[in-house]
Structure formats: C-alpha cells, structure tokens
Amino acid sequence: MTIALEMAPIQGITDGIFRQTHAELFGGFDRALAPFLKATSPKQLRPAMLLELEPASSPALAFVPQLITTDPGDFAALATILAERGHQEVNWNLACPQPTATKKGRGAALLPQPERVAAFLDSVLPRMSIGLSVKMRLGLEDPCELDAVMEVLATRPIKRVILHPRTAAQLYSGTPDLDRFAAAATRCPHPLVYSGDIVDRASFEEVTGRFQNLRAVMIGRGVLTDPFLPRQLKTGQCPTASERIDGIFALHKKLFERYRDRLAGPAHLIHRMNGFWDYFQEAVQPHPKKLKQLRKAKRLEVYEGAVQSIFEDARARLG
Ligand SMILES: Cc1cc2nc3c(=O)[nH]c(=O)nc-3n(C[C@H](O)[C@H](O)[C@H](O)COP(=O)(O)O)c2cc1C
C-alpha cells in the first residue's frame, strides 16, 4: 500500500496561504488537514473564516477542514456548510491540548469521557452527508484513555482516525509512544493515520516500517523546519545546503507578499511572519542578535532589513 503524505494542521501557520505556497514551491504532500476552525457554531462564522473553508483557499493542495465543537447540532450544521462547499470529509478535533480548548471541554478534554464521545457521534453521524474523521491523542492525562475511546470509534462509521501518540498533558514533550500506537492499530478497524515527530527520512521509515497498514503519515513541524521534506520522502532527492537556504528564502518571500495583501497593517504581518521564524530559525540559523532584531521589529523596513541580513549571513556561511 502506498502511504500518502499529509500536511498536519498547525494553528496560525498551515492556513490556505501556507498550504498553497508550500504546494507551489515544494510539493510532495497528497493533501492537508486544516487547523481547527475557530468558530464552534455557524453563527460565529465570519467572512474570513468562510474564505478559509473554501476548497479554493489552497487549490494546489486539497484539504479536509477540522472542527472542535462539542455541540452535535453545531457540528452537523457546520458540516452541512462544508459539504455545500464541496468537501467530502470533516474532521473532529479530540486532540487539542491547549487550556483555551480543554477548559471549555473541547479537544482532548473529551478523551476521558468516552460516553460523551459516543453520544456526540450517535447524534451527529446520522445527520452527516459527508465522511467524519477524528484526530486524537492517547488521552488527556492518562494514555489508557485511548482504549475506551477507540472502542466507541470502532463501532461507528468513522472515515478514518488520526492518532498523535502523546497525551495532552505531555503537549509536545517526550517522544511519541509507538507501542501504544501499535496497540491502537490492532483495535482500530478504520483507516489509521500517524501524526508525530516525522522530521526526516529516518523517523519516517521508523514509523512506516513498523506500521505497514498506515493509510497516511502526517507531517507538521517537520515541514516547517524543512519544507523540502515531503518531496524528499517521495522522490529521494535531497537538496544541497544552498538550495535549502534559497528554498526557505523563496518561501518566506512569497508568504510575506501574500500575507501583506491579506492582513491589515504591518503589526499583523510581522506577527504572522514571526510565527514562521519559530521554525525557520532551525534551518537558517540566524545570529541571535539579528533574530532579536527581527523579533522586536515594529516597522516593516526593520523587519525586512533583518530578514535580508539573516539570509545574506546564511548564504555567506556556505561560501
Ligand atoms: C502550534 C501548533 C498548533 C497545532 N494546531 C493543531 C490544530 O489546529 N489541529 C490539530 O488537530 N492539531 C494541531 N496541532 C498538532 C499537529 O497537527 C500534530 O499532530 C503535532 O504537532 C505532532 O506532529 P508533528 O510532530 O509532525 O508536528 C498543532 C501543533 C502545534 C505545535
């Protein structure tokens, strides 16, 4: 079975602009799962959110939208809107570990409550005209929570299950628990997708070698530190160090131009671009002083000057 590569959802990063730009410049992904929609009910939908939900928001890379609501009526109504826009699948987030979600009972907060997961699905599934998939973690605090939730999922018509094998309490610390993923795989009758810490060929092969029935593997942070990764995994072609720097420069340039056209004012633009530097810095290795300058920039000229200088340094280091 060929394993598909999917862009993982990263809130604030992998929106339509990023998905489209990455697909145009690098390619390698078969599709993406979008970050969860911030609206939890149709009445909260704003025009910018609707724009993001359009398949045309990233025409070069098909995506599945994700919802995080716990209200079956809201989920079903949002799913209807997504179906009308041409989506074939909608994903339910049972994975988000952030207190902003869990304090409201959303995301990973549902994992210790399998009966609520069951009631939600039993209310929503009969109303769905498109497939429903689930993205989850091992548990909120206890990795054993997965067992009861998996039992609920196993007996319902779920399109696929995406599992990031950490608890929410772990956030991103430690390593993904592949043994627990293996145990889940034996109990999951639905197509299973792996998500977590795929950052290079070795980590990709460790997972795909061990779990040969995987339908897809997701890559999130790994593609932000190495945008060539999905293409490299597909073709075996490894970019040179200078192609790598040029690639990240081109990605930054295109993202900057597109967000400048989309966002209102320099503060929003600089804030958005700073989110990318959390990851780009690993590949570009800016001098700490220059990174600080970039981080503190309030005016676009200062930000652009710092970026120029950081990439000049990176190219100069290559000789
Ligand atoms: C900043 C950040 C935002 C994320 N946002 C989402 C999200 O909106 N929906 C979701 O299901 N997962 C989200 N995730 C989890 C990722 O999709 C992924 O499962 C996790 O980062 C592990 O995969 P990775 O090591 O390939 O990044 C987020 C992760 C990070 C670090």
Coordinates of C-alpha atoms and ligand atoms in Angstrom, one line a residue:
M1 CA 0.0 0.0 0.0
T2 CA 1.3 3.5 -0.8
I3 CA 1.4 5.7 2.1
A4 CA 0.0 9.2 1.5
L5 CA 1.7 12.2 3.0
E6 CA -0.5 14.8 4.6
M7 CA 0.3 18.2 6.0
A8 CA -0.7 18.3 9.6
P9 CA -2.7 21.2 11.0
I10 CA -0.7 23.8 12.8
Q11 CA -3.0 26.6 14.1
G12 CA -1.8 30.0 12.9
I13 CA 0.6 28.5 10.3
T14 CA -0.9 26.0 7.9
D15 CA -3.8 28.1 6.6
G16 CA -4.8 28.4 2.9
I17 CA -1.9 30.8 2.1
F18 CA 0.7 28.5 3.6
R19 CA -0.7 25.3 2.0
Q20 CA -0.9 26.9 -1.4
T21 CA 2.5 28.5 -1.2
H22 CA 4.2 25.3 0.0
A23 CA 2.5 23.2 -2.7
E24 CA 3.6 25.7 -5.4
L25 CA 7.2 25.9 -4.3
F26 CA 7.9 22.4 -2.9
G27 CA 5.1 19.9 -3.4
G28 CA 5.2 16.4 -2.0
F29 CA 2.0 16.4 0.0
D30 CA -1.1 14.5 -1.2
R31 CA -3.4 16.6 0.9
A32 CA -3.7 18.5 4.2
L33 CA -5.8 18.6 7.3
A34 CA -6.6 22.3 8.0
P35 CA -6.2 23.7 11.6
F36 CA -9.4 23.7 13.5
L37 CA -12.0 26.3 12.7
K38 CA -12.1 28.9 15.4
A39 CA -15.9 29.2 15.1
T40 CA -17.7 26.5 17.1
S41 CA -21.1 27.3 15.7
P42 CA -22.5 28.6 12.4
K43 CA -23.4 31.9 14.0
Q44 CA -19.8 32.6 14.8
L45 CA -18.6 32.2 11.2
R46 CA -17.1 35.4 9.9
P47 CA -16.4 36.1 6.2
A48 CA -12.6 35.5 6.6
M49 CA -13.4 32.1 8.1
L50 CA -15.7 31.2 5.3
L51 CA -13.0 32.2 2.8
E52 CA -10.6 29.8 4.6
L53 CA -13.1 27.0 4.3
E54 CA -13.4 27.2 0.5
P55 CA -11.6 24.4 -1.3
A56 CA -10.2 27.3 -3.5
S57 CA -8.3 28.7 -0.5
S58 CA -5.5 26.3 -1.4
P59 CA -6.3 24.9 -4.9
A60 CA -2.9 23.3 -5.3
L61 CA -3.4 21.1 -2.1
A62 CA -6.7 19.6 -1.3
F63 CA -7.6 19.8 2.4
V64 CA -10.0 18.4 5.0
P65 CA -11.5 21.0 7.3
Q66 CA -11.4 20.5 11.1
L67 CA -14.0 21.4 13.7
I68 CA -13.6 21.5 17.5
T69 CA -17.1 22.0 18.8
T70 CA -18.7 19.7 21.4
D71 CA -22.3 20.6 20.3
P72 CA -23.7 18.0 17.9
G73 CA -26.2 20.4 16.4
D74 CA -23.4 23.0 15.7
F75 CA -21.1 20.3 14.3
A76 CA -23.8 19.0 12.0
A77 CA -24.8 22.5 10.8
L78 CA -21.1 23.4 10.1
A79 CA -20.6 20.1 8.3
T80 CA -23.6 20.9 6.1
I81 CA -21.9 24.2 5.2
L82 CA -18.7 22.4 4.4
A83 CA -20.5 19.8 2.3
E84 CA -22.2 22.6 0.3
R85 CA -18.7 24.0 -0.4
G86 CA -17.6 20.6 -1.9
H87 CA -15.8 19.0 1.0
Q88 CA -16.0 15.2 1.2
E89 CA -14.8 14.9 4.8
V90 CA -14.8 16.8 8.0
N91 CA -12.6 16.1 10.9
W92 CA -13.5 16.3 14.6
N93 CA -10.7 17.5 16.9
L94 CA -10.3 15.3 20.0
A95 CA -6.6 16.2 20.2
C96 CA -6.1 19.9 21.1
P97 CA -4.2 20.0 24.4
Q98 CA -4.4 23.8 24.9
P99 CA -6.3 25.0 28.0
T100 CA -8.2 27.5 25.9
A101 CA -9.9 24.5 24.4
T102 CA -9.8 21.9 27.2
K103 CA -11.2 24.3 29.8
K104 CA -14.3 24.5 27.7
G105 CA -14.5 20.7 27.5
R106 CA -13.2 20.7 23.8
G107 CA -10.4 18.8 22.1
A108 CA -8.5 16.4 24.3
A109 CA -10.8 17.2 27.2
L110 CA -13.3 14.7 25.8
L111 CA -10.9 11.8 25.8
P112 CA -11.6 10.7 29.5
Q113 CA -15.3 10.8 28.7
P114 CA -16.0 8.0 26.1
E115 CA -19.7 8.1 26.8
R116 CA -19.8 11.8 25.7
V117 CA -17.8 10.9 22.6
A118 CA -20.3 8.1 21.9
A119 CA -23.4 10.4 22.4
F120 CA -21.9 13.1 20.2
L121 CA -21.2 10.7 17.4
D122 CA -24.5 9.0 17.7
S123 CA -26.2 12.3 17.4
V124 CA -24.0 13.7 14.5
L125 CA -23.4 10.7 12.3
P126 CA -27.0 10.1 11.1
R127 CA -27.0 13.8 10.0
M128 CA -23.8 13.7 8.0
S129 CA -23.8 13.7 4.2
I130 CA -20.0 13.6 4.1
G131 CA -17.4 11.5 5.9
L132 CA -16.5 12.2 9.5
S133 CA -12.9 11.6 10.7
V134 CA -11.3 12.0 14.1
K135 CA -7.9 13.4 15.2
M136 CA -7.0 12.4 18.7
R137 CA -4.2 11.9 21.3
L138 CA -3.7 9.0 23.6
G139 CA -5.6 10.7 26.4
L140 CA -5.9 13.9 28.4
E141 CA -3.5 12.9 31.1
D142 CA -3.7 9.1 31.1
P143 CA -2.7 7.2 27.9
C144 CA -5.0 4.4 28.8
E145 CA -8.0 6.7 28.0
L146 CA -7.4 5.8 24.3
D147 CA -8.8 2.2 24.9
A148 CA -12.4 3.2 25.7
V149 CA -12.5 5.9 23.1
M150 CA -11.2 3.5 20.4
E151 CA -13.9 1.1 21.4
V152 CA -16.5 3.8 20.7
L153 CA -14.9 4.7 17.4
A154 CA -14.6 1.0 16.3
T155 CA -18.3 0.5 16.3
R156 CA -19.2 3.7 14.4
P157 CA -18.8 4.6 10.7
I158 CA -15.8 6.8 11.1
K159 CA -14.0 7.6 7.8
R160 CA -10.5 7.5 9.4
V161 CA -8.7 8.0 12.7
I162 CA -5.6 10.2 13.0
L163 CA -3.6 9.5 16.1
H164 CA -0.8 11.6 17.7
P165 CA 0.5 9.1 20.3
R166 CA 1.1 11.5 23.2
T167 CA -1.2 12.6 26.0
A168 CA -2.5 16.2 26.0
A169 CA -0.6 16.7 29.3
Q170 CA 2.6 15.9 27.5
L171 CA 2.0 18.7 25.0
Y172 CA 5.0 18.0 22.7
S173 CA 7.5 16.8 25.3
G174 CA 8.9 13.3 25.3
T175 CA 8.7 11.0 22.3
P176 CA 5.6 9.6 20.6
D177 CA 4.6 6.3 22.2
L178 CA 4.9 3.9 19.3
D179 CA 4.0 0.9 21.4
R180 CA 0.6 2.4 22.3
F181 CA 0.1 3.4 18.7
A182 CA 0.7 -0.3 17.8
A183 CA -1.9 -1.4 20.3
A184 CA -4.4 1.1 19.0
A185 CA -3.7 0.0 15.4
T186 CA -4.7 -3.6 16.3
R187 CA -8.0 -2.3 17.7
C188 CA -8.9 0.3 15.0
P189 CA -11.0 -1.1 12.2
H190 CA -10.9 2.2 10.3
P191 CA -8.1 3.6 8.1
L192 CA -5.4 4.9 10.5
V193 CA -3.1 7.9 10.1
Y194 CA 0.0 8.6 12.1
S195 CA 1.0 12.0 13.3
G196 CA 4.0 13.0 15.4
D197 CA 7.7 13.9 15.1
I198 CA 8.3 12.9 11.5
V199 CA 11.3 15.2 10.8
D200 CA 13.5 13.3 8.4
R201 CA 13.8 10.0 6.4
A202 CA 14.9 8.0 9.5
S203 CA 11.8 9.0 11.6
F204 CA 9.5 8.4 8.5
E205 CA 11.0 5.0 7.9
E206 CA 10.8 4.0 11.6
V207 CA 7.1 4.6 11.6
T208 CA 6.2 3.3 8.1
G209 CA 8.5 0.3 8.6
R210 CA 6.7 -0.7 11.8
F211 CA 3.2 0.2 10.8
Q212 CA 2.7 -1.2 7.3
N213 CA -1.1 -0.7 7.2
L214 CA -1.0 3.0 7.7
R215 CA -3.1 4.9 5.2
A216 CA -1.1 8.1 5.6
V217 CA 1.5 9.9 7.7
M218 CA 1.1 13.5 8.7
I219 CA 4.0 16.0 8.9
G220 CA 3.6 19.2 10.9
R221 CA 6.5 20.9 12.5
G222 CA 8.9 18.8 10.3
V223 CA 7.8 20.6 7.1
L224 CA 8.2 24.0 8.8
T225 CA 11.8 23.4 9.7
D226 CA 12.4 21.5 6.4
P227 CA 10.0 22.5 3.6
F228 CA 11.7 20.0 1.2
L229 CA 10.9 17.0 3.5
P230 CA 7.7 15.7 1.8
R231 CA 9.2 15.9 -1.7
Q232 CA 12.4 14.4 -0.5
L233 CA 10.5 11.4 1.1
K234 CA 8.6 11.0 -2.2
T235 CA 11.4 11.3 -4.7
G236 CA 14.6 10.6 -2.7
Q237 CA 16.1 13.8 -3.9
C238 CA 17.9 15.7 -1.3
P239 CA 18.5 19.5 -1.8
T240 CA 22.0 20.9 -1.4
A241 CA 22.6 23.3 1.5
S242 CA 22.4 26.3 -0.8
E243 CA 19.2 25.0 -2.4
R244 CA 17.8 24.6 1.1
I245 CA 18.5 28.3 2.1
D246 CA 17.2 29.5 -1.3
G247 CA 14.1 27.5 -0.9
I248 CA 13.3 28.9 2.6
F249 CA 14.1 32.4 1.3
A250 CA 11.6 31.9 -1.6
L251 CA 9.0 30.5 0.8
H252 CA 9.4 33.4 3.1
K253 CA 9.2 36.0 0.3
K254 CA 6.0 34.5 -1.2
L255 CA 4.4 34.2 2.3
F256 CA 5.4 37.7 3.1
E257 CA 3.8 39.1 -0.1
R258 CA 0.6 37.1 0.3
Y259 CA 0.1 38.0 3.9
R260 CA 0.9 41.6 3.2
D261 CA -2.0 41.5 0.7
R262 CA -4.3 39.7 3.1
L263 CA -3.6 41.2 6.5
A264 CA -4.5 44.7 7.8
G265 CA -1.3 46.5 8.6
P266 CA 2.4 45.9 9.5
A267 CA 1.8 44.7 13.1
H268 CA -0.4 41.8 11.9
L269 CA 2.0 41.0 9.1
I270 CA 5.1 41.0 11.3
H271 CA 3.3 38.9 14.0
R272 CA 2.3 36.4 11.4
M273 CA 5.8 36.1 9.9
N274 CA 7.3 35.8 13.4
G275 CA 5.3 32.6 13.8
F276 CA 7.2 31.1 10.8
W277 CA 10.5 32.1 12.3
D278 CA 9.8 29.8 15.3
Y279 CA 10.6 27.1 12.8
F280 CA 12.7 28.7 10.0
Q281 CA 15.4 29.6 12.5
E282 CA 16.3 26.0 12.9
A283 CA 17.2 25.7 9.2
V284 CA 18.6 29.2 8.7
Q285 CA 20.5 29.6 12.0
P286 CA 20.3 33.4 12.3
H287 CA 22.8 35.2 14.5
P288 CA 21.0 35.7 17.9
K289 CA 21.3 39.4 17.7
K290 CA 19.8 39.6 14.2
L291 CA 17.0 37.2 15.3
K292 CA 16.3 39.5 18.2
Q293 CA 16.2 42.5 15.8
L294 CA 13.7 40.6 13.7
R295 CA 11.6 39.6 16.7
K296 CA 11.4 43.2 18.0
A297 CA 10.7 44.8 14.7
K298 CA 7.6 47.1 14.7
R299 CA 8.2 48.7 11.3
L300 CA 8.3 46.7 8.1
E301 CA 11.6 48.3 7.0
V302 CA 13.3 47.0 10.2
Y303 CA 11.7 43.5 9.7
E304 CA 12.7 43.3 6.1
G305 CA 16.2 44.6 6.8
A306 CA 16.7 41.9 9.5
V307 CA 15.5 39.2 7.1
Q308 CA 17.8 40.4 4.3
S309 CA 20.8 40.3 6.6
I310 CA 19.9 36.9 8.1
F311 CA 19.7 35.3 4.6
E312 CA 22.9 37.1 3.5
D313 CA 24.7 35.6 6.5
A314 CA 23.3 32.1 5.8
R315 CA 24.5 32.2 2.2
A316 CA 27.9 33.6 3.2
R317 CA 28.4 30.7 5.6
L318 CA 28.0 28.4 2.7
G319 CA 30.9 30.1 0.9
Ligands
LIG1 C1 1.5 25.3 17.3 C2 0.7 24.0 17.0 C3 -0.6 24.1 16.5 C4 -1.4 23.0 16.2 N1 -2.7 23.1 15.8 C5 -3.4 22.0 15.6 C6 -4.8 22.1 15.1 O1 -5.3 23.2 14.9 N2 -5.4 20.9 15.0 C7 -4.9 19.7 15.2 O2 -5.5 18.6 15.1 N3 -3.6 19.6 15.6 C8 -2.9 20.7 15.8 N4 -1.6 20.6 16.2 C9 -1.0 19.2 16.3 C10 -0.3 18.8 15.0 O3 -1.2 18.7 13.9 C11 0.5 17.5 15.1 O4 -0.4 16.4 15.4 C12 1.5 17.5 16.2 O5 2.3 18.7 16.1 C13 2.5 16.4 16.0 O6 3.0 16.3 14.7 P1 4.4 17.0 14.2 O7 5.5 16.5 15.1 O8 4.5 16.4 12.8 O9 4.2 18.4 14.3 C14 -0.8 21.7 16.4 C15 0.6 21.6 16.8 C16 1.3 22.8 17.1 C17 2.7 22.6 17.5

